[in-house]
């Protein structure tokens, strides 16, 4: 048989294609996953360098410095052969225009005008750019002047005002002094307004942030916040651009609420506020007389006796804000999946910082870039993900999760149908000790991954080993709070998500002392914790992107809902007005659906082999169908109408506490309704509780139907 040149050419082309295909797919995905954490791919010098570059100067949202930081992220993505672009939005931001604070005490004490400045430390390497740090302020604080006696209100919680009321102390017409901690600063201001206060000062108490006295050293000699340190931050209680609630702030121009409409929406404060230092707070405390505060309201052993007042000290507080429309930039990078390009695994971290932001957020950004570089190396070795991986570096998170919210609102329909999971890291490293939060179906995956990563502080064990040894009954937390960029994904569109970090609360939070020096001396001197964070983050993404059957397990979800329902039953014990039958029945349906899909997954795994999947396309479609059910079940926990009074929050299982945006509530709509019913004790208020129970029961039933996979 004689072959023509054309035939030979065709055979060679086909052979070359097949050789390329088999060579490229010769190594199993697990090979690349094990390679991902090998010393040959990790680089603590690189992650340290990224953090240094990102924190060279303050980079508040909407500034040129933050745009330059975005360029560094974009360049790193491009250098690693990851297709990337900027997603820009024009959003409403505020900056301080003027502010003043004066304390007047009874004669003969002279009045004190505070300079409201954070002091440079000796040999500060950032002294040359310190003037680029914005004066201390609260973003979206009310412009205005307040003059009145000062009253001390502890942490400014609802229960603190209840204590004042029981003591017979009224703060109406006063300026309240609250200490940071326990709850979100925006809730501190809101609670003060509802108690009748006309202004708010929030300070960092030495007991919480300064080492508690007793010879503790503050930065740069120790890890603690210096006496002049100030925690700045936003007091906006909403999510996203306040002027575009529920729709994106597009660059081409869009509908916007007026300033009056924003105020009427109820998420911005109606009285002025200022953050102040521990030193200034202590000086004001010395001017307050009246009843001595109870023991748990007192400071450390070296502090003066805390009294409640109001007065005799009088405060004159003035604040004026600049409100502007500024461009913010999300950096988006995409590695397209080979087999399922229409399924997305998203890794997200924000970039903007109140000052230098070495811990918050750029320990997370540096870790994200470490993941990017390792994925770039894997691609050069032949790896290609099964599903699409998307890197998102958000902007303006500090103002109110703005960058991520605007992007989710703009891409909502596509994201709702295509996102498998969102993996968030805000602060990656604040110290030692691992912490994780997730929607429950990802619990098992997180545990599996941290068993594969070496503990950065003890190389003889894994992160999992140190986690279970350090914490009694360690648990993965839930994503009900409003603290970071997972909010739009979980609470608005119902996407499974995680959040994790090393360390816990750190004392220089949101101050100008959160710089590279603090991180290098106290947070992570060898940058091994950054590498461990990148290892966990990347492995979570690899398993979600590459495993043929999604590594979700809804057994944890069913267990947690059952526990929450039992807690609710205890809370309502003795009430004949409320029935929980529908709730428990819906959870039982979910349990049955979970058992069924787990059995289906087990069956697929037992009979699947490479040859079988090659010859049986129907089974491949079955696997896709099971994955779709696993992915979409979380969406079923959302409701179009959202929570009562908070319609943007669609998730009926997890949402922030009404009185603490940092706090998490299970069954938030039910919880809010019970609070209202206990307050008013009317037939309608208790009927509302029952209605919210029915709503939760319905979404749980919907989730069970999605997992079950068959029409009724």
XYZ file of N, CA and C in Angstrom, residues 356-571:
648
model
N -0.786 51.711 56.126
C 0.166 50.871 55.398
C -0.379 49.452 55.173
N -1.156 48.960 56.127
C -1.885 47.715 55.927
C -1.044 46.464 55.785
N 0.017 46.324 56.578
C 0.855 45.120 56.455
C 0.103 43.863 56.881
N -0.651 43.959 57.972
C -1.481 42.832 58.392
C -2.794 42.854 57.614
N -3.532 43.945 57.770
C -4.837 44.091 57.142
C -4.770 45.127 56.025
N -4.797 44.691 54.754
C -5.108 43.349 54.270
C -3.940 42.685 53.543
N -2.776 43.358 53.518
C -1.783 42.961 52.521
C -0.981 41.723 52.867
N -1.113 41.220 54.122
C -0.611 39.868 54.362
C -1.415 38.902 53.498
N -2.701 39.210 53.314
C -3.534 38.409 52.424
C -3.192 38.601 50.966
N -2.908 39.845 50.559
C -2.551 40.111 49.161
C -1.230 39.445 48.804
N -0.246 39.542 49.708
C 1.043 38.896 49.457
C 0.876 37.383 49.353
N 0.011 36.807 50.189
C -0.255 35.366 50.119
C -0.971 35.013 48.817
N -1.872 35.875 48.370
C -2.557 35.649 47.092
C -1.549 35.616 45.944
N -0.590 36.537 45.964
C 0.421 36.575 44.909
C 1.355 35.366 44.984
N 1.558 34.834 46.185
C 2.317 33.585 46.318
C 1.556 32.437 45.656
N 0.229 32.385 45.846
C -0.587 31.377 45.171
C -0.484 31.554 43.660
N -0.575 32.798 43.200
C -0.463 33.101 41.764
C 0.845 32.569 41.196
N 1.945 32.826 41.890
C 3.251 32.395 41.384
C 3.376 30.873 41.372
N 2.842 30.216 42.390
C 2.892 28.749 42.394
C 2.023 28.171 41.277
N 0.855 28.748 41.048
C 0.004 28.263 39.954
C 0.670 28.513 38.599
N 1.397 29.633 38.506
C 2.143 29.890 37.273
C 3.190 28.820 37.021
N 3.879 28.398 38.081
C 4.888 27.333 37.950
C 4.236 25.999 37.591
N 3.075 25.714 38.189
C 2.371 24.479 37.852
C 1.958 24.458 36.381
N 1.510 25.602 35.880
C 1.120 25.665 34.468
C 2.312 25.377 33.559
N 3.476 25.881 33.947
C 4.670 25.647 33.131
C 5.090 24.175 33.169
N 4.643 23.460 34.194
C 4.958 22.031 34.286
C 3.874 21.160 33.656
N 2.852 21.804 33.073
C 1.835 21.055 32.346
C 0.461 20.996 32.971
N 0.290 21.569 34.172
C -1.015 21.513 34.827
C -2.001 22.457 34.176
N -3.219 22.004 34.064
C -4.330 22.828 33.616
C -5.533 22.446 34.459
N -6.214 23.402 35.109
C -7.323 23.025 35.983
C -8.519 22.488 35.207
N -9.246 21.633 35.844
C -10.482 21.123 35.245
C -11.516 22.247 35.130
N -11.641 23.031 36.222
C -12.589 24.148 36.256
C -11.821 25.465 36.267
N -12.470 26.529 35.914
C -11.834 27.844 35.832
C -11.539 28.395 37.226
N -10.324 28.932 37.394
C -9.913 29.578 38.641
C -9.825 31.082 38.395
N -10.451 31.863 39.278
C -10.466 33.323 39.137
C -9.862 33.952 40.390
N -8.885 34.835 40.189
C -8.285 35.609 41.280
C -8.935 36.989 41.292
N -9.386 37.426 42.469
C -10.008 38.744 42.612
C -9.320 39.521 43.724
N -8.710 40.640 43.367
C -8.082 41.520 44.354
C -8.964 42.763 44.471
N -9.729 42.821 45.565
C -10.788 43.815 45.701
C -10.259 45.168 46.154
N -11.012 46.196 45.838
C -10.724 47.558 46.273
C -11.853 48.047 47.182
N -11.553 49.025 48.021
C -12.524 49.731 48.874
C -13.300 48.796 49.805
N -12.681 47.694 50.202
C -13.322 46.815 51.184
C -13.499 47.529 52.508
N -12.499 48.315 52.893
C -12.515 48.934 54.209
C -13.682 49.900 54.394
N -14.152 50.486 53.313
C -15.260 51.434 53.403
C -16.607 50.739 53.585
N -16.695 49.476 53.203
C -17.966 48.755 53.319
C -18.091 47.673 52.277
N -17.009 46.904 52.076
C -17.005 45.775 51.132
C -17.432 46.236 49.738
N -16.957 47.407 49.322
C -17.514 48.034 48.125
C -17.084 47.337 46.840
N -15.784 47.088 46.658
C -15.310 46.504 45.402
C -15.941 45.158 45.100
N -15.968 44.280 46.088
C -16.544 42.943 45.865
C -18.050 43.023 45.656
N -18.718 43.890 46.407
C -20.174 43.993 46.287
C -20.581 44.519 44.918
N -19.899 45.569 44.449
C -20.253 46.125 43.136
C -20.031 45.090 42.030
N -18.948 44.319 42.137
C -18.645 43.296 41.124
C -19.680 42.181 41.140
N -20.070 41.739 42.342
C -21.082 40.690 42.451
C -22.424 41.198 41.931
N -22.781 42.433 42.273
C -24.047 42.983 41.789
C -24.057 43.116 40.267
N -22.916 43.471 39.690
C -22.846 43.620 38.235
C -22.896 42.273 37.518
N -22.290 41.247 38.113
C -22.182 39.929 37.468
C -23.079 38.884 38.123
N -24.112 39.325 38.806
C -24.886 38.445 39.676
C -25.454 37.222 38.971
N -26.058 37.399 37.807
C -26.706 36.266 37.153
C -25.687 35.211 36.718
N -24.557 35.662 36.171
C -23.529 34.719 35.743
C -22.907 34.011 36.950
N -22.630 34.774 38.001
C -22.025 34.174 39.187
C -22.978 33.183 39.854
N -24.248 33.517 39.909
C -25.226 32.643 40.546
C -25.297 31.280 39.880
N -25.052 31.251 38.571
C -25.179 29.994 37.837
C -23.863 29.241 37.664
N -22.715 29.906 37.936
C -21.438 29.286 37.584
C -20.431 29.125 38.719
N -20.584 29.845 39.826
C -19.558 29.785 40.876
C -19.751 28.552 41.749
N -18.707 27.757 41.847
C -18.701 26.581 42.720
C -18.460 27.000 44.165
N -17.454 27.839 44.378
C -17.115 28.267 45.742
C -16.294 29.540 45.683
N -16.374 30.328 46.747
C -15.573 31.531 46.913
C -14.670 31.341 48.126
N -13.359 31.525 47.930
C -12.362 31.309 48.983
C -11.756 32.657 49.360
N -12.118 33.167 50.519
C -11.697 34.497 50.931
C -10.551 34.445 51.934
N -9.616 35.366 51.777
C -8.625 35.655 52.820
C -8.529 37.167 52.907
N -8.721 37.705 54.084
C -8.588 39.142 54.311
C -7.220 39.358 54.939
N -7.145 39.249 56.247
C -5.864 39.156 56.948
C -5.404 37.710 56.840
N -4.246 37.470 56.241
C -3.718 36.099 56.191
C -2.928 35.786 57.446
N -2.196 36.801 57.957
C -1.312 36.552 59.103
C -1.339 37.737 60.062
N -1.722 37.469 61.309
C -1.618 38.455 62.377
C -0.805 37.903 63.547
N -0.415 36.623 63.433
C 0.326 35.958 64.495
C 0.216 34.458 64.322
N 0.369 33.725 65.431
C 0.339 32.262 65.386
C -1.079 31.746 65.615
N -1.317 30.513 65.145
C -2.595 29.861 65.389
C -3.540 29.977 64.218
N -4.067 28.838 63.769
C -4.927 28.800 62.584
C -6.398 28.943 62.967
N -7.140 29.692 62.135
C -8.575 29.875 62.320
C -9.259 29.759 60.964
N -10.416 29.094 60.947
C -11.142 28.908 59.688
C -12.631 29.119 59.897
N -13.268 29.632 58.846
C -14.710 29.844 58.812
C -15.202 29.360 57.453
N -16.431 28.857 57.415
C -16.931 28.332 56.150
C -18.427 28.105 56.220
N -19.053 27.966 55.046
C -20.374 27.365 55.009
C -20.161 25.874 55.252
N -21.087 25.200 55.941
C -20.793 23.875 56.514
C -20.389 22.782 55.537
N -20.832 22.831 54.279
C -20.492 21.737 53.364
C -19.010 21.702 53.019
N -18.259 22.740 53.421
C -16.817 22.787 53.153
C -15.976 22.429 54.376
N -16.602 22.122 55.495
C -15.861 21.783 56.723
C -14.875 20.640 56.493
N -15.376 19.560 55.941
C -14.564 18.362 55.772
C -13.377 18.619 54.862
N -13.576 19.417 53.805
C -12.489 19.735 52.880
C -11.397 20.533 53.581
N -11.780 21.509 54.389
C -10.783 22.310 55.110
C -9.939 21.420 56.017
N -10.580 20.526 56.742
C -9.843 19.628 57.634
C -8.893 18.740 56.839
N -9.371 18.233 55.705
C -8.522 17.402 54.849
C -7.290 18.170 54.384
N -7.469 19.431 54.013
C -6.361 20.241 53.491
C -5.362 20.597 54.579
N -5.825 21.007 55.758
C -4.860 21.423 56.795
C -4.088 20.234 57.358
N -4.551 19.012 57.071
C -3.764 17.825 57.423
C -2.593 17.626 56.462
N -2.602 18.353 55.341
C -1.555 18.212 54.327
C -0.503 19.312 54.381
N -0.726 20.310 55.251
C 0.165 21.477 55.280
C 0.937 21.499 56.591
N 2.240 21.683 56.472
C 3.122 21.714 57.643
C 2.847 22.947 58.486
N 2.795 22.753 59.799
C 2.613 23.869 60.723
C 3.820 24.809 60.616
N 3.607 26.089 60.347
C 4.742 27.007 60.167
C 5.547 27.245 61.436
N 4.973 26.934 62.600
C 5.663 27.173 63.862
C 6.158 25.904 64.537
N 5.865 24.755 63.929
C 6.340 23.474 64.468
C 6.375 22.483 63.318
N 7.546 22.335 62.704
C 7.659 21.532 61.483
C 7.468 20.038 61.719
N 7.346 19.636 62.978
C 7.142 18.211 63.258
C 5.669 17.812 63.175
N 4.794 18.777 62.921
C 3.378 18.458 62.863
C 2.686 19.283 61.787
N 1.446 18.940 61.513
C 0.668 19.659 60.504
C -0.111 20.794 61.156
N -0.682 21.643 60.312
C -1.550 22.710 60.816
C -2.722 22.110 61.584
N -3.232 20.995 61.092
C -4.345 20.325 61.783
C -3.916 19.881 63.180
N -2.731 19.284 63.294
C -2.230 18.819 64.594
C -2.167 19.965 65.597
N -1.608 21.084 65.175
C -1.462 22.223 66.088
C -2.820 22.831 66.420
N -3.723 22.813 65.464
C -5.071 23.367 65.661
C -5.825 22.610 66.747
N -5.812 21.290 66.666
C -6.567 20.492 67.646
C -5.891 20.473 69.014
N -4.568 20.681 69.051
C -3.869 20.715 70.333
C -4.042 22.054 71.045
N -4.117 23.122 70.256
C -4.139 24.463 70.842
C -5.522 24.878 71.328
N -6.568 24.318 70.720
C -7.928 24.759 71.022
C -8.749 23.582 71.529
N -9.399 23.774 72.647
C -10.287 22.737 73.171
C -11.540 22.684 72.303
N -11.867 21.520 71.796
C -13.013 21.337 70.900
C -12.988 22.330 69.735
N -11.945 22.289 68.896
C -11.843 23.245 67.789
C -13.005 23.098 66.819
N -13.509 24.215 66.361
C -14.618 24.222 65.410
C -14.320 25.187 64.283
N -14.861 24.877 63.127
C -14.822 25.814 62.014
C -15.994 26.764 62.184
N -15.710 28.053 62.183
C -16.742 29.055 62.405
C -17.631 29.244 61.190
N -18.620 30.091 61.324
C -19.567 30.339 60.247
C -19.426 31.747 59.673
N -19.920 31.924 58.472
C -19.760 33.179 57.742
C -21.032 34.020 57.813
N -21.508 34.232 59.032
C -22.698 35.045 59.207
C -22.398 36.504 59.459
N -21.164 36.831 59.887
C -20.817 38.218 60.153
C -20.600 39.004 58.873
N -20.443 40.326 59.034
C -20.262 41.187 57.868
C -18.850 41.693 57.720
N -17.862 40.900 58.171
C -16.508 41.403 58.307
C -15.632 41.418 57.083
N -16.002 40.737 55.980
C -15.092 40.712 54.841
C -15.840 40.391 53.546
N -15.060 40.201 52.469
C -15.625 40.170 51.122
C -16.421 38.920 50.775
N -16.506 37.945 51.679
C -17.368 36.790 51.419
C -18.850 37.166 51.491
N -19.158 38.324 52.066
C -20.550 38.687 52.364
C -21.435 38.670 51.119
N -21.011 39.328 50.040
C -21.851 39.381 48.838
C -22.054 37.992 48.251
N -21.042 37.141 48.362
C -21.135 35.795 47.802
C -22.071 34.912 48.628
N -21.885 34.893 49.943
C -22.689 34.003 50.790
C -24.069 34.596 51.036
N -24.102 35.806 51.547
C -25.337 36.356 52.098
C -26.237 37.007 51.056
N -25.698 37.278 49.862
C -26.524 37.902 48.822
C -26.927 36.920 47.726
N -25.963 36.080 47.260
C -26.311 35.166 46.161
C -26.191 33.691 46.539
N -25.757 33.372 47.750
C -25.775 31.991 48.202
C -24.717 31.104 47.593
N -23.455 31.518 47.686
C -22.329 30.731 47.181
C -21.583 30.101 48.358
N -21.264 28.803 48.304
C -20.427 28.200 49.353
C -19.099 28.954 49.466
N -18.605 29.149 50.682
C -17.418 29.994 50.844
C -16.621 29.606 52.073
N -15.362 30.066 52.078
C -14.479 29.908 53.231
C -13.787 31.232 53.531
N -13.265 31.338 54.742
C -12.408 32.452 55.145
C -11.449 31.889 56.177
N -10.175 32.286 56.133
C -9.220 31.730 57.093
C -8.051 32.676 57.300
N -7.349 32.467 58.434
C -6.191 33.307 58.746
C -5.375 32.664 59.860
N -4.144 33.157 60.026
C -3.292 32.795 61.161
C -3.245 33.974 62.122
N -3.313 33.670 63.432
C -3.319 34.727 64.436
C -4.738 35.078 64.820
N -4.878 36.117 65.636
C -6.207 36.572 66.037
C -6.179 38.089 66.083
N -6.975 38.677 66.954
C -6.988 40.138 67.046
C -5.566 40.648 67.343
N -5.164 41.658 66.609
C -3.811 42.191 66.826
C -3.921 43.665 67.205
N -3.067 44.147 68.102
C -3.296 45.449 68.749
C -3.134 46.674 67.866
N -2.357 46.612 66.769
C -2.150 47.810 65.943
C -3.166 47.899 64.808
N -4.250 47.164 64.903
C -5.322 47.105 63.910
C -5.783 48.494 63.473
N -5.762 48.731 62.153
C -6.267 49.958 61.522
C -5.546 51.229 61.989
N -4.345 51.093 62.529
C -3.564 52.264 62.925
C -2.383 52.427 61.974
N -1.648 53.528 62.107
C -0.496 53.754 61.230
C 0.697 52.874 61.609
N 0.558 52.105 62.686
C 1.641 51.213 63.112
C 1.519 49.813 62.505
N 0.470 49.598 61.728
C 0.331 48.331 61.005
C 1.199 48.420 59.748
N 2.516 48.276 59.939
C 3.443 48.425 58.818
C 4.333 47.185 58.675
N 5.211 47.213 57.700
C 6.069 46.068 57.418
C 6.974 45.734 58.607
N 7.400 46.763 59.351
C 8.270 46.544 60.510
C 7.542 45.711 61.562
N 6.258 46.039 61.828
C 5.493 45.270 62.812
C 5.383 43.814 62.378
N 5.068 43.602 61.103
C 4.939 42.229 60.608
C 6.268 41.490 60.711
N 7.347 42.138 60.323
C 8.664 41.498 60.290
C 9.179 41.173 61.690
N 8.761 41.966 62.687
C 9.225 41.743 64.056
C 8.290 40.853 64.872
N 6.975 40.990 64.656
C 6.021 40.342 65.557
C 5.008 39.432 64.860
N 4.584 39.790 63.672
C 3.537 39.019 63.009
C 4.026 37.728 62.398
N 5.151 37.811 61.668
C 5.674 36.631 60.959
C 7.118 36.890 60.547
N 8.040 36.847 61.510
C 9.431 37.214 61.209
C 10.069 36.411 60.082
N 9.726 35.149 59.902
C 10.321 34.313 58.853
C 9.398 34.129 57.650
N 8.217 34.704 57.715
C 7.211 34.631 56.641
C 6.792 33.187 56.324
N 6.952 32.314 57.308
C 6.497 30.934 57.116
C 4.977 30.824 57.239
N 4.397 31.684 58.072
C 2.930 31.661 58.198
C 2.271 32.122 56.905
N 2.876 33.077 56.233
C 2.359 33.494 54.922
C 2.379 32.320 53.943
N 3.475 31.571 53.967
C 3.579 30.425 53.057
C 2.540 29.364 53.394
N 2.303 29.138 54.686
C 1.296 28.151 55.085
C -0.095 28.605 54.671
N -0.369 29.900 54.828
C -1.668 30.429 54.397
C -1.856 30.223 52.898
N -0.800 30.501 52.122
C -0.872 30.306 50.673
C -1.041 28.828 50.326
N -0.401 27.954 51.100
C -0.526 26.513 50.848
C -1.955 26.035 51.064
N -2.551 26.449 52.170
C -3.935 26.038 52.461
C -4.889 26.609 51.428
N -4.746 27.890 51.151
C -5.616 28.589 50.202
C -5.547 27.931 48.825
N -4.318 27.704 48.350
C -4.132 27.125 47.028
C -4.611 25.689 46.929
N -4.367 24.892 47.987
C -4.829 23.497 47.968
C -6.354 23.411 47.966
N -7.007 24.294 48.713
C -8.469 24.339 48.665
C -8.938 24.601 47.238
N -8.287 25.571 46.582
C -8.661 25.905 45.204
C -8.389 24.739 44.256
N -7.240 24.082 44.400
C -6.882 22.973 43.510
C -7.874 21.820 43.637
N -8.242 21.481 44.867
C -9.165 20.363 45.043
C -10.551 20.698 44.498
N -10.995 21.926 44.714
C -12.291 22.327 44.183
C -12.271 22.444 42.664
N -11.122 22.837 42.125
C -11.014 23.008 40.679
C -10.796 21.697 39.947
N -10.113 20.735 40.570
C -9.652 19.547 39.844
C -10.387 18.254 40.145
N -10.937 18.104 41.337
C -11.586 16.837 41.647
C -12.849 16.676 40.804
N -13.013 15.498 40.231
C -14.129 15.281 39.313
C -15.476 15.439 40.006
N -15.591 14.923 41.213
C -16.791 15.147 42.012
C -16.456 16.196 43.068
N -17.245 17.241 43.145
C -16.949 18.336 44.068
C -16.837 17.823 45.502
N -15.804 18.232 46.224
C -15.586 17.740 47.599
C -16.453 18.469 48.623
N -17.774 18.408 48.408
C -18.739 18.983 49.333
C -19.364 17.859 50.154
N -19.680 18.169 51.420
C -20.389 17.204 52.252
C -21.432 17.961 53.068
N -22.694 17.762 52.720
C -23.780 18.498 53.374
C -24.214 17.887 54.701
N -23.549 16.820 55.119
C -23.878 16.237 56.420
C -23.659 17.251 57.538
N -22.577 18.039 57.428
C -22.295 19.071 58.428
C -23.408 20.110 58.463
N -23.929 20.438 57.298
C -25.004 21.431 57.211
C -26.246 20.934 57.943
N -26.640 19.679 57.637
C -27.833 19.119 58.268
C -27.667 19.050 59.781
N -26.476 18.653 60.229
C -26.208 18.570 61.668
C -26.321 19.944 62.320
N -25.745 20.952 61.671
C -25.758 22.288 62.258
C -27.167 22.874 62.303
N -27.945 22.643 61.264
C -29.320 23.134 61.265
C -30.132 22.462 62.371
N -29.907 21.173 62.569
C -30.597 20.457 63.639
C -30.237 21.057 64.999
N -28.959 21.322 65.197
C -28.506 21.906 66.466
C -29.100 23.301 66.666
N -29.122 24.104 65.601
C -29.690 25.454 65.694
C -31.177 25.399 66.004
N -31.860 24.435 65.400
C -33.294 24.287 65.657
C -33.543 23.888 67.110
N -32.700 23.013 67.644
C -32.850 22.606 69.045
C -32.562 23.773 69.985
N -31.565 24.592 69.641
C -31.280 25.788 70.442
C -32.469 26.748 70.408
N -33.078 26.872 69.236
C -34.247 27.735 69.091
C -35.408 27.202 69.928
N -35.550 25.886 69.949
C -36.614 25.260 70.739
C -36.428 25.583 72.219
N -35.183 25.538 72.683
C -34.888 25.886 74.074
C -35.204 27.352 74.347
N -34.839 28.203 73.398
C -35.069 29.647 73.538
C -36.558 29.964 73.647
